[in-house]
Coordinates of C-alpha atoms in Angstrom, one line a residue:
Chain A
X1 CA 128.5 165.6 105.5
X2 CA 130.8 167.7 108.1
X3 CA 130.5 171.2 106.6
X4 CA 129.1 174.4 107.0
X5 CA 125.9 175.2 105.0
X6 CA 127.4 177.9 103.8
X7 CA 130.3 175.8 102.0
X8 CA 127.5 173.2 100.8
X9 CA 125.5 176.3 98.9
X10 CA 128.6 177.7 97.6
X11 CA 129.8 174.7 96.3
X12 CA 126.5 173.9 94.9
X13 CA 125.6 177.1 93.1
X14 CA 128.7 176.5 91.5
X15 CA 128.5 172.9 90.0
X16 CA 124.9 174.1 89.0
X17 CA 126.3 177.1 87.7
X18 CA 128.7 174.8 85.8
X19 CA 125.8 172.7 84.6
X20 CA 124.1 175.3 83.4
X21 CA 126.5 176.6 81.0
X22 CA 127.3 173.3 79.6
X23 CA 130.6 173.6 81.0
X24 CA 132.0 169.6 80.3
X25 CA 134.8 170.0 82.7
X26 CA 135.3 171.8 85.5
X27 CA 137.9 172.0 88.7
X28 CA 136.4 171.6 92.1
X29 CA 139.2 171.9 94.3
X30 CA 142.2 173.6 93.4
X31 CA 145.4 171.7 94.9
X32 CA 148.2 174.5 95.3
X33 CA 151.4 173.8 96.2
X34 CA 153.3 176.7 97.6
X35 CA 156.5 174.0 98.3
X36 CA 157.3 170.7 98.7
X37 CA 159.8 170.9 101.3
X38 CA 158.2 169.2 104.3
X39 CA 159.7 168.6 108.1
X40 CA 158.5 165.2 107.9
X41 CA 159.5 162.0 105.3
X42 CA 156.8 159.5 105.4
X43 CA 157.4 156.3 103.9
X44 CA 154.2 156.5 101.3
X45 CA 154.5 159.7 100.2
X46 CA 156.1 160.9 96.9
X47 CA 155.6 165.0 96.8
X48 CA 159.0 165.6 98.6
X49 CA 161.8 164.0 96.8
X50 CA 163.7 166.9 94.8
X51 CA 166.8 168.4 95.1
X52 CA 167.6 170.7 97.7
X53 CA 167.4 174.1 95.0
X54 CA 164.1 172.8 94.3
X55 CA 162.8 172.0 97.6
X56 CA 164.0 175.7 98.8
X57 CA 161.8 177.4 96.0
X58 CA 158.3 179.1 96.9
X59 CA 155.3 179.9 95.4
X60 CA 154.9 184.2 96.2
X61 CA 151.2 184.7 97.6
X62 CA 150.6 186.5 94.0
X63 CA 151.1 183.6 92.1
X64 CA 148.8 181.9 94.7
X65 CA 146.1 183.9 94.3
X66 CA 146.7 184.4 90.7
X67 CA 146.6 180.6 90.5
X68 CA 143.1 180.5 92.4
X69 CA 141.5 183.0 90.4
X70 CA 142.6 181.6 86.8
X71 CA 140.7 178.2 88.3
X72 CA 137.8 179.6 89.8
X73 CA 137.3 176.5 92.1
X74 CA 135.4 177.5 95.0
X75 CA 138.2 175.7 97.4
X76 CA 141.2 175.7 97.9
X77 CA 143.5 172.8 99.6
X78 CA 146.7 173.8 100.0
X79 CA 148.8 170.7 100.5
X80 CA 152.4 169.9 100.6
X81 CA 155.0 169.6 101.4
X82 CA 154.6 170.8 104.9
X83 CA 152.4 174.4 104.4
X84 CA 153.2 176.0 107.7
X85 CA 156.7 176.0 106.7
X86 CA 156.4 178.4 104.1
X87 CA 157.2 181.9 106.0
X88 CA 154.0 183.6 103.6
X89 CA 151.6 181.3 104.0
X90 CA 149.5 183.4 106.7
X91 CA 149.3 186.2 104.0
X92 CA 148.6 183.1 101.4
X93 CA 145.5 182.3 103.2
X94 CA 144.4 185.8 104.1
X95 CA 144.0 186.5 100.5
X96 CA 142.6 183.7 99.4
X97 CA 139.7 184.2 102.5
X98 CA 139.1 187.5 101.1
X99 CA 138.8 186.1 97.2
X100 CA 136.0 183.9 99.2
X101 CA 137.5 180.8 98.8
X102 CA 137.2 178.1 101.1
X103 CA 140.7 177.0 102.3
X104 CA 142.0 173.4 103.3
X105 CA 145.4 174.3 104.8
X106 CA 146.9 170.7 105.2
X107 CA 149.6 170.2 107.7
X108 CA 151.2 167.3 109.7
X109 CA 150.8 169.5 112.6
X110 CA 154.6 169.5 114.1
X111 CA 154.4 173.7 113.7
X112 CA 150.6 174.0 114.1
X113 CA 150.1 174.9 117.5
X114 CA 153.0 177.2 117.7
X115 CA 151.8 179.2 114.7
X116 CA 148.3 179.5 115.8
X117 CA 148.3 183.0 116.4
X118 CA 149.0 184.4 113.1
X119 CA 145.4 182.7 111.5
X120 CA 142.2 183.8 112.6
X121 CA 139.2 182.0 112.7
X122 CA 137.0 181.8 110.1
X123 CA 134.4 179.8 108.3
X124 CA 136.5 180.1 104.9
X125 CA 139.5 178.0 107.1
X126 CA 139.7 174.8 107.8
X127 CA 143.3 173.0 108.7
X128 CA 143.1 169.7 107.9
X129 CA 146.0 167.7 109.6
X130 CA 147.2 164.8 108.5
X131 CA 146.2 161.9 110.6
X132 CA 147.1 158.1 109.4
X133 CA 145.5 156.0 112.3
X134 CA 146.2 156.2 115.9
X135 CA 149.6 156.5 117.9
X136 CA 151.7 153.4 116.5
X137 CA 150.1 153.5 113.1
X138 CA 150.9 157.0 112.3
X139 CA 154.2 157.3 113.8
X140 CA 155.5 154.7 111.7
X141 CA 153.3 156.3 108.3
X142 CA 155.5 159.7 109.3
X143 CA 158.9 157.7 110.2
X144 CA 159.0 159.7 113.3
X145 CA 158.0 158.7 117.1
X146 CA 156.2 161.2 119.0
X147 CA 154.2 163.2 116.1
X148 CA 150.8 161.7 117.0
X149 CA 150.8 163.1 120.4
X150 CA 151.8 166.6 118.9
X151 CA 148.9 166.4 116.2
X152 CA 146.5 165.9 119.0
X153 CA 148.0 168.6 121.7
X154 CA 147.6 170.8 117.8
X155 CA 144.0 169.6 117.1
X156 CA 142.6 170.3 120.7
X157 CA 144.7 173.9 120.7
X158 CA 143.1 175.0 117.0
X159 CA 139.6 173.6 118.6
X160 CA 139.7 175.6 121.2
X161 CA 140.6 178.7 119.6
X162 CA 137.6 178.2 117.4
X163 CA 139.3 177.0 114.2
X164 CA 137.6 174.3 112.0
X165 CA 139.4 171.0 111.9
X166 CA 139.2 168.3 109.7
X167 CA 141.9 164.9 109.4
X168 CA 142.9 163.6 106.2
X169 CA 143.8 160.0 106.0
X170 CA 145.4 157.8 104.0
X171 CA 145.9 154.3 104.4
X172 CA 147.8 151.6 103.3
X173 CA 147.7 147.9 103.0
X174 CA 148.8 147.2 106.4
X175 CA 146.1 149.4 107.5
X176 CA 144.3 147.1 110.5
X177 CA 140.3 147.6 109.8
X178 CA 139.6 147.8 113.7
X179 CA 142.4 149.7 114.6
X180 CA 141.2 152.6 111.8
X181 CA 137.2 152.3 113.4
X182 CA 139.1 153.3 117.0
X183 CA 140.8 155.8 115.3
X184 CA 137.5 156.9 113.8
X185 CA 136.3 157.0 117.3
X186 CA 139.2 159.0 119.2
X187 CA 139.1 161.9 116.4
X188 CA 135.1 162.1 116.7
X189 CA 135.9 162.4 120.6
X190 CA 138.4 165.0 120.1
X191 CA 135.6 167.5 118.2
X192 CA 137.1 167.2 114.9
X193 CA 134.4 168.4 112.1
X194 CA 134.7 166.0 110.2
X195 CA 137.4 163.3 108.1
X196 CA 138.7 162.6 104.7
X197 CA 140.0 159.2 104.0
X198 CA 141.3 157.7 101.2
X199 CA 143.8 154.6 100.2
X200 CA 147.2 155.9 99.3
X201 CA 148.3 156.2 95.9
X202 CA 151.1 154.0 94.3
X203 CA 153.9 156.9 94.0
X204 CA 156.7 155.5 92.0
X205 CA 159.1 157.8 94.0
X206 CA 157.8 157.1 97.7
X207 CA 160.5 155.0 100.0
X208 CA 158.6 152.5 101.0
X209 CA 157.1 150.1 98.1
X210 CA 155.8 147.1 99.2
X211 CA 152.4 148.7 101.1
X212 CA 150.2 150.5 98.2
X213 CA 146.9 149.0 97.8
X214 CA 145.5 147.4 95.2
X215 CA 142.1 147.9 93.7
X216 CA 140.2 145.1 94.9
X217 CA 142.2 144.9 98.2
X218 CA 141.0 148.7 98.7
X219 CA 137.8 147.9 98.5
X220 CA 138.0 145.0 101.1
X221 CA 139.5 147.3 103.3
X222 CA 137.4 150.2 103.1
X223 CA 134.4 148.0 103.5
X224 CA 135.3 146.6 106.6
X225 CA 136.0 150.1 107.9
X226 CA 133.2 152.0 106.6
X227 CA 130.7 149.0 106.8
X228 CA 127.8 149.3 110.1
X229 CA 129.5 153.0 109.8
X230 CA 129.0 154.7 113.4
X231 CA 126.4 157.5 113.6
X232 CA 128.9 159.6 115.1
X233 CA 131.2 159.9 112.4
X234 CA 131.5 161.9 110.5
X235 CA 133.3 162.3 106.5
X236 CA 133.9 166.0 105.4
X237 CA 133.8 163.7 101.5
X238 CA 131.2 163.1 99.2
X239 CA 128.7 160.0 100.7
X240 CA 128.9 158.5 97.2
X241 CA 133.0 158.3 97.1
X242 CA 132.7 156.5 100.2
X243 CA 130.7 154.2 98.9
X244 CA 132.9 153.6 95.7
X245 CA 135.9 153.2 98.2
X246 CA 133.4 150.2 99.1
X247 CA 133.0 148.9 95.8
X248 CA 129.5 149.5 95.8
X249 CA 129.2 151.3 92.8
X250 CA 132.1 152.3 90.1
X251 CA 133.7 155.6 88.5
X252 CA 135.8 156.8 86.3
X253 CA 138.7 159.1 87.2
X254 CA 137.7 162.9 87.0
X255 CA 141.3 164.4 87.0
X256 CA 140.5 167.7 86.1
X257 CA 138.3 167.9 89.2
X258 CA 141.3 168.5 91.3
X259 CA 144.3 170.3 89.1
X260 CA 147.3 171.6 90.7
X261 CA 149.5 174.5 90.9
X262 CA 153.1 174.1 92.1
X263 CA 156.5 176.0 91.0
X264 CA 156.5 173.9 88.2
X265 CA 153.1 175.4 86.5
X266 CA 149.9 173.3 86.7
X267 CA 150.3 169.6 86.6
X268 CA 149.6 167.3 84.2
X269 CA 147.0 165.3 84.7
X270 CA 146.3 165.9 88.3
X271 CA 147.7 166.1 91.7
X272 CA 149.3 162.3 91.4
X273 CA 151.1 161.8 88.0
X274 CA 153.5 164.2 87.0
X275 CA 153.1 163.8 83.0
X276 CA 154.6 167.3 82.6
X277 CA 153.5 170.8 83.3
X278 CA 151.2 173.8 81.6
X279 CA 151.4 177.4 81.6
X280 CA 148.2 178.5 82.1
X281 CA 145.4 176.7 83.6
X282 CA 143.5 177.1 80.2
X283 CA 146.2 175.4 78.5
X284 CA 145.9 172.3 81.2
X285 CA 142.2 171.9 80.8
X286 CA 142.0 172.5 77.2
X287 CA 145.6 170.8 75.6
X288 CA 145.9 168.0 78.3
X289 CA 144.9 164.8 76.4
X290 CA 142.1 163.5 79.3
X291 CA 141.4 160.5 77.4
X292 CA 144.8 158.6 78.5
X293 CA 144.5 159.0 81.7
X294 CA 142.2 156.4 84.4
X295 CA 141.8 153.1 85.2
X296 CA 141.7 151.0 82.3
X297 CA 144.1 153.4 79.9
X298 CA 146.8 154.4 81.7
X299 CA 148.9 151.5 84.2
X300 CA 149.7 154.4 86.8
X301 CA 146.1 154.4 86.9
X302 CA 145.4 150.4 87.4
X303 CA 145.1 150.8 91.3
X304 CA 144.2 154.4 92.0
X305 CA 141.0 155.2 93.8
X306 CA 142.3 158.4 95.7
X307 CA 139.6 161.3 96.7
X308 CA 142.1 163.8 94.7
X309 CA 140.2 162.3 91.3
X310 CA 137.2 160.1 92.4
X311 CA 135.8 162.6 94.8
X312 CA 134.9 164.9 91.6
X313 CA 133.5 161.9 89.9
X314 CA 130.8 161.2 93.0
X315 CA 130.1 164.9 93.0
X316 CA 129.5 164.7 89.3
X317 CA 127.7 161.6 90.1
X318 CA 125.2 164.2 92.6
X319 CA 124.6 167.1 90.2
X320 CA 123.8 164.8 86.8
X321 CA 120.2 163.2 87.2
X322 CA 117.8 163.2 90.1
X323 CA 118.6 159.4 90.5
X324 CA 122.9 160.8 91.5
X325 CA 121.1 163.4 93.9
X326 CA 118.8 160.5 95.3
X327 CA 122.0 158.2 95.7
X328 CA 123.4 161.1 97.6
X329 CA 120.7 161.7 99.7
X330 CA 120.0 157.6 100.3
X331 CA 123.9 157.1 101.0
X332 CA 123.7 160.4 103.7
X333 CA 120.7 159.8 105.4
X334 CA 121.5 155.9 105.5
X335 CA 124.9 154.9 105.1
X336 CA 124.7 151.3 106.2
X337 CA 121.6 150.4 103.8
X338 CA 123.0 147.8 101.4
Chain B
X1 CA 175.3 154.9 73.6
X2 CA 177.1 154.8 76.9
X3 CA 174.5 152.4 78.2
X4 CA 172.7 149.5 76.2
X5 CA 169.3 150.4 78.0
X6 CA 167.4 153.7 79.0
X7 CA 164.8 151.9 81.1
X8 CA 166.6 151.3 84.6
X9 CA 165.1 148.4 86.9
X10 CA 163.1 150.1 89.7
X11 CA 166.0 148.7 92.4
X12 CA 168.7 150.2 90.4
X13 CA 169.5 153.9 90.2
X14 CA 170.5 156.4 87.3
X15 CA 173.0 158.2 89.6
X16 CA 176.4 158.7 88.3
X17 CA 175.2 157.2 84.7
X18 CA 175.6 159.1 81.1
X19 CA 174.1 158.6 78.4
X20 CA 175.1 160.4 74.9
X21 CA 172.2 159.2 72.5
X22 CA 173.1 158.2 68.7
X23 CA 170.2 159.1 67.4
X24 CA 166.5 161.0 68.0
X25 CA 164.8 158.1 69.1
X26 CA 167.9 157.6 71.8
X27 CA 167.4 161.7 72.8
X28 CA 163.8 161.2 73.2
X29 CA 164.2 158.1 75.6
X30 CA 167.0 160.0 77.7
X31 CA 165.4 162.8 78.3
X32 CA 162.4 161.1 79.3
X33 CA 164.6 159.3 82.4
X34 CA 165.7 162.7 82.9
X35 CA 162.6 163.8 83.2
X36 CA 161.5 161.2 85.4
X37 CA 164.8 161.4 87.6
X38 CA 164.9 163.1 91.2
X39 CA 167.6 164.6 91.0
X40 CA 169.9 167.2 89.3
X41 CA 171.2 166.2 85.6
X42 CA 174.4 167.8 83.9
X43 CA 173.4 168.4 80.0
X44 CA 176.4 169.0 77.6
X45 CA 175.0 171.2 74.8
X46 CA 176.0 171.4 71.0
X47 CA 177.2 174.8 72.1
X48 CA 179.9 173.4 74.7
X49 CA 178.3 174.7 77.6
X50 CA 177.0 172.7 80.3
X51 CA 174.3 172.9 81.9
X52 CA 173.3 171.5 85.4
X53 CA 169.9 171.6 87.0
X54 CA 166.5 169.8 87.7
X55 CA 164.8 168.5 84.9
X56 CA 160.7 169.7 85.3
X57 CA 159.3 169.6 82.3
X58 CA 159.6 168.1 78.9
X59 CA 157.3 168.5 75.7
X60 CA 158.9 165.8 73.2
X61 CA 155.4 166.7 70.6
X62 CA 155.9 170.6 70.4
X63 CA 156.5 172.6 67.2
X64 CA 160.3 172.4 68.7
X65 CA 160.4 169.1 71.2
X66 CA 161.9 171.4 74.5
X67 CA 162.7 170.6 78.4
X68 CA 162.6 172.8 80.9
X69 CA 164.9 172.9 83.5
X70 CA 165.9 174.7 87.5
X71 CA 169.3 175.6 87.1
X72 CA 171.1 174.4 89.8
X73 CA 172.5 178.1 90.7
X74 CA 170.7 180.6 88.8
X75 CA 167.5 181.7 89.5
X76 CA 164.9 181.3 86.7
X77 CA 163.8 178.8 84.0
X78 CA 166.0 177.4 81.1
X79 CA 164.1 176.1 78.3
X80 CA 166.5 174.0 76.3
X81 CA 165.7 172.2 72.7
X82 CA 166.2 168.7 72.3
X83 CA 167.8 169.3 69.4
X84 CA 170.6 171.0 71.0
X85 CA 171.8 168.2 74.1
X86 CA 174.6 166.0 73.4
X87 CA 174.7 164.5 76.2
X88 CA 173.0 164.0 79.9
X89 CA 174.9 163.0 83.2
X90 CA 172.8 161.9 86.1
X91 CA 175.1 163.9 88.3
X92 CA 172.8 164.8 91.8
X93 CA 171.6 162.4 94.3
X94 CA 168.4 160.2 93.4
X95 CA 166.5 162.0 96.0
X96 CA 164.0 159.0 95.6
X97 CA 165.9 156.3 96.8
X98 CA 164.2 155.6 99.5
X99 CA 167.2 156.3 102.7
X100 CA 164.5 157.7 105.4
X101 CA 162.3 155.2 105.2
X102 CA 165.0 152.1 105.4
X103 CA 166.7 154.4 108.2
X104 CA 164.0 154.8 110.0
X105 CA 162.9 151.2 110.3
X106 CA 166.1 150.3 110.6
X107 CA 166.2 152.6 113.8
X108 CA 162.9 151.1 114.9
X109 CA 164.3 147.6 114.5
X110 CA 167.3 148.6 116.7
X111 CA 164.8 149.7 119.6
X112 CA 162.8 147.4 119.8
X113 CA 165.6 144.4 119.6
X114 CA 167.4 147.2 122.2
X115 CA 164.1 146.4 124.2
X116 CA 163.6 142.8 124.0
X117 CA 167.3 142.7 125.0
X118 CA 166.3 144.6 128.4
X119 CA 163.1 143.2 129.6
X120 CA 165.3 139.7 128.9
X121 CA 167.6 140.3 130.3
X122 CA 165.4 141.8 133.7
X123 CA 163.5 138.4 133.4
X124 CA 167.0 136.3 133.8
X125 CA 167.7 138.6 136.6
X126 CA 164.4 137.9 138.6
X127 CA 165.2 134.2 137.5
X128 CA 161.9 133.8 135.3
X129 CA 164.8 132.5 132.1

């Protein structure tokens, strides 16, 4: 795993912490959402289609750290949307650094470079910029020529500066298994920390419809990609959600693992569906009715294997028994061992 | 009922469609599409006033079933009761119908036909067609 020690113990103390008080369910990663406007539309995603009053609104940095405190997740992603578009979000982040969260600030990148100067460095910040393959395959995810090259020129500028930088992923059934490995390979070479992958979820409102995956065709996928893994790659995700992206082993959905917070309240069930909103985070994780959501009881469930609820559900998988933490362990040290 | 069915077929949109229910079960089922629609609705209420926003949230199992709704121009939330819409107009633009991406590859289509065309019609100039 790409991350800092420091992130690992924090993150551990609390899910032991968790255990330890018998809490049954508990938020890992808290997914605000400042905004959904976004200077990009790519064809899979379904987070930007609104109504122009609605895209214009904001979340204030108050709410934001409001938000984070009510959940008590130790980190923070802060997707979108496009982030960086949001004129507050430097203050966002500052405040959130000094509640001692650790902050994934997600962006496609387009504004990253140019805004540098008003973050600073830190191990509490990590911008994690969206990255769907190399230069042909991402243009076309983002439906605009030329972005790749700018998320690079961003990357290497952030780097340099000392930031941390991680990609995020997502792929779709079109997805070429070689042509994601050289991908692999290029972000490794351009000092990334780490990547996040995941297949792309099936959102109902995205343009383009005919390219979601489907369970068993994710798992072929991802086990051409990850399978004979390099040793110089490196995931910034849980070891064991890899491996259920492989169909190696199988989990249920933990949506509660990643709840969001947008101007509409906090999403019910998770970052994916929009089933309706709460008030209060308590009144999310205590009046949401978990038990129709996953694969298996709910159809907008059927194909989802996205990190946003199956990455809780492998870290679960860690901190229950000494067998999860020796599957961990087994599936870090030797991720090619069948 | 304006229209026979709530449940429109994933290639059709609600846009420009009204629906005044006849009875709860009809409310429940329209507010639902609203709920589900990208775009701004127009609500008549029992009141006479109309309404005209984004459609959020909708709790059709509270003590009083109630949506929530972004006003189109006024700042805020409105919390409106079932009970009290007559009717709902699917007035704004389905902002999920999908125009970038079918611009965009249509754009991408038109380049690359726009650059067949050229290294063609470079090959009939050296005399290789």
């Amino acid at each position: 795993m790409a991350v800092p020690l420091s992130q690992m113990f924090t993150v551990t103390k609390y899910v032991l912490t968790q255990k330890l008080k018998g809490v049954k369910r508990y938020p890992l990663v808290l997914m605000l959402e400042p905004l959904f406007r976004c200077n990009l539309a790519c064809a899979g995603c379904g987070k930007i289609q609104y109504p122009d009053h609605v895209l214009d609104k904001r979340l204030t940095p108050e709410q934001c750290w409001a938000a984070a405190e009510e959940c008590g997740a130790p980190i923070v992603s802060i997707p979108g949307g496009e982030p960086l578009i949001h004129p507050e979000m430097p203050e966002i982040v500052r405040g959130l650094i000094a509640r001692k969260k650790y902050v994934y600030l997600c962006t496609n990148a387009i504004l990253l470079e140019r805004k540098l100067d008003e973050y600073t460095p830190s191990k509490y910040l990590t911008f994690s910029v969206h990255m769907d393959g190399l230069k042909e395959e991402h243009d076309r995810a983002v439906c605009r020529d030329g972005v790749y090259e700018t998320a690079v020129r961003a990357i290497k500028a952030a780097l340099k500066r000392g930031f941390r930088v991680t990609t995020n992923t997502t792929l779709f059934d079109d997805a070429n298994p070689e042509r994601v490995r050289a991908f692999f390979d290029e972000m490794m070479k351009l000092g990334v920390e780490g990547m996040m992958i995941s297949p792309g979820y099936s959102y109902q409102k995205a343009p383009d419809q005919q390219h979601f995956l489907k369970r068993h065709r994710t798992r072929e996928l991802f086990s051409k990609i990850l399978g004979n893994r390099k040793p110089g790659w490196r995931f910034n995700q849980s070891p064991l959600f890899l491996e259920f992206l492989m169909g190696k082993r199988e989990y249920q959905c933990t949506p509660w693992g990643n709840p969001t917070y947008n101007i509409f309240g906090w999403q019910r069930p998770c970052y994916l569906l929009q089933d309706g909103y709460a008030r209060t985070f308590r009144e999310l994780m205590e009046e949401t009715d978990w038990e129709r959501y996953g694969a298996g009881r709910n159809e907008k469930c059927a194909d989802c294997m996205v990190h946003c609820g199956y990455e809780a559900s492998a870290v679960e998988d860690t901190f229950s028994s000494w067998s999860g933490l020796s599957r961990t362990v087994k599936a870090t040290l030797l991720p090619n061992a069948r | 009922m304006t229209d026979a069915k709530y449940h429109t077929p994933e290639d059709q949109t609600l846009q420009g469609r009204v629906f005044r229910p006849s009875s709860t079960t009809e409310l429940r089922e329209a507010i639902e599409q609203a709920f589900d629609y990208r775009g701004d609705v127009a609500l008549e209420l029992t009141s006479g006033e109309t309404v005209v926003g984004y459609v959020f949230n909708r709790d059709a199992n509270g003590a009083v079933p109630a949506l929530e709704l972004f006003p189109k121009d006024l700042p805020g939330v409105r919390k409106i009761a079932y009970a009290d819409v007559v009717s709902i107009a699917f007035t704004g633009e389905d902002t999920a119908s999908g125009k970038s991406w079918e611009a965009w590859v249509a754009k991408k289509e038109s380049q690359r036909r726009a650059e067949s065309e050229q290294v063609a019609a470079a090959a009939r100039a050296r005399g290789h067609l």
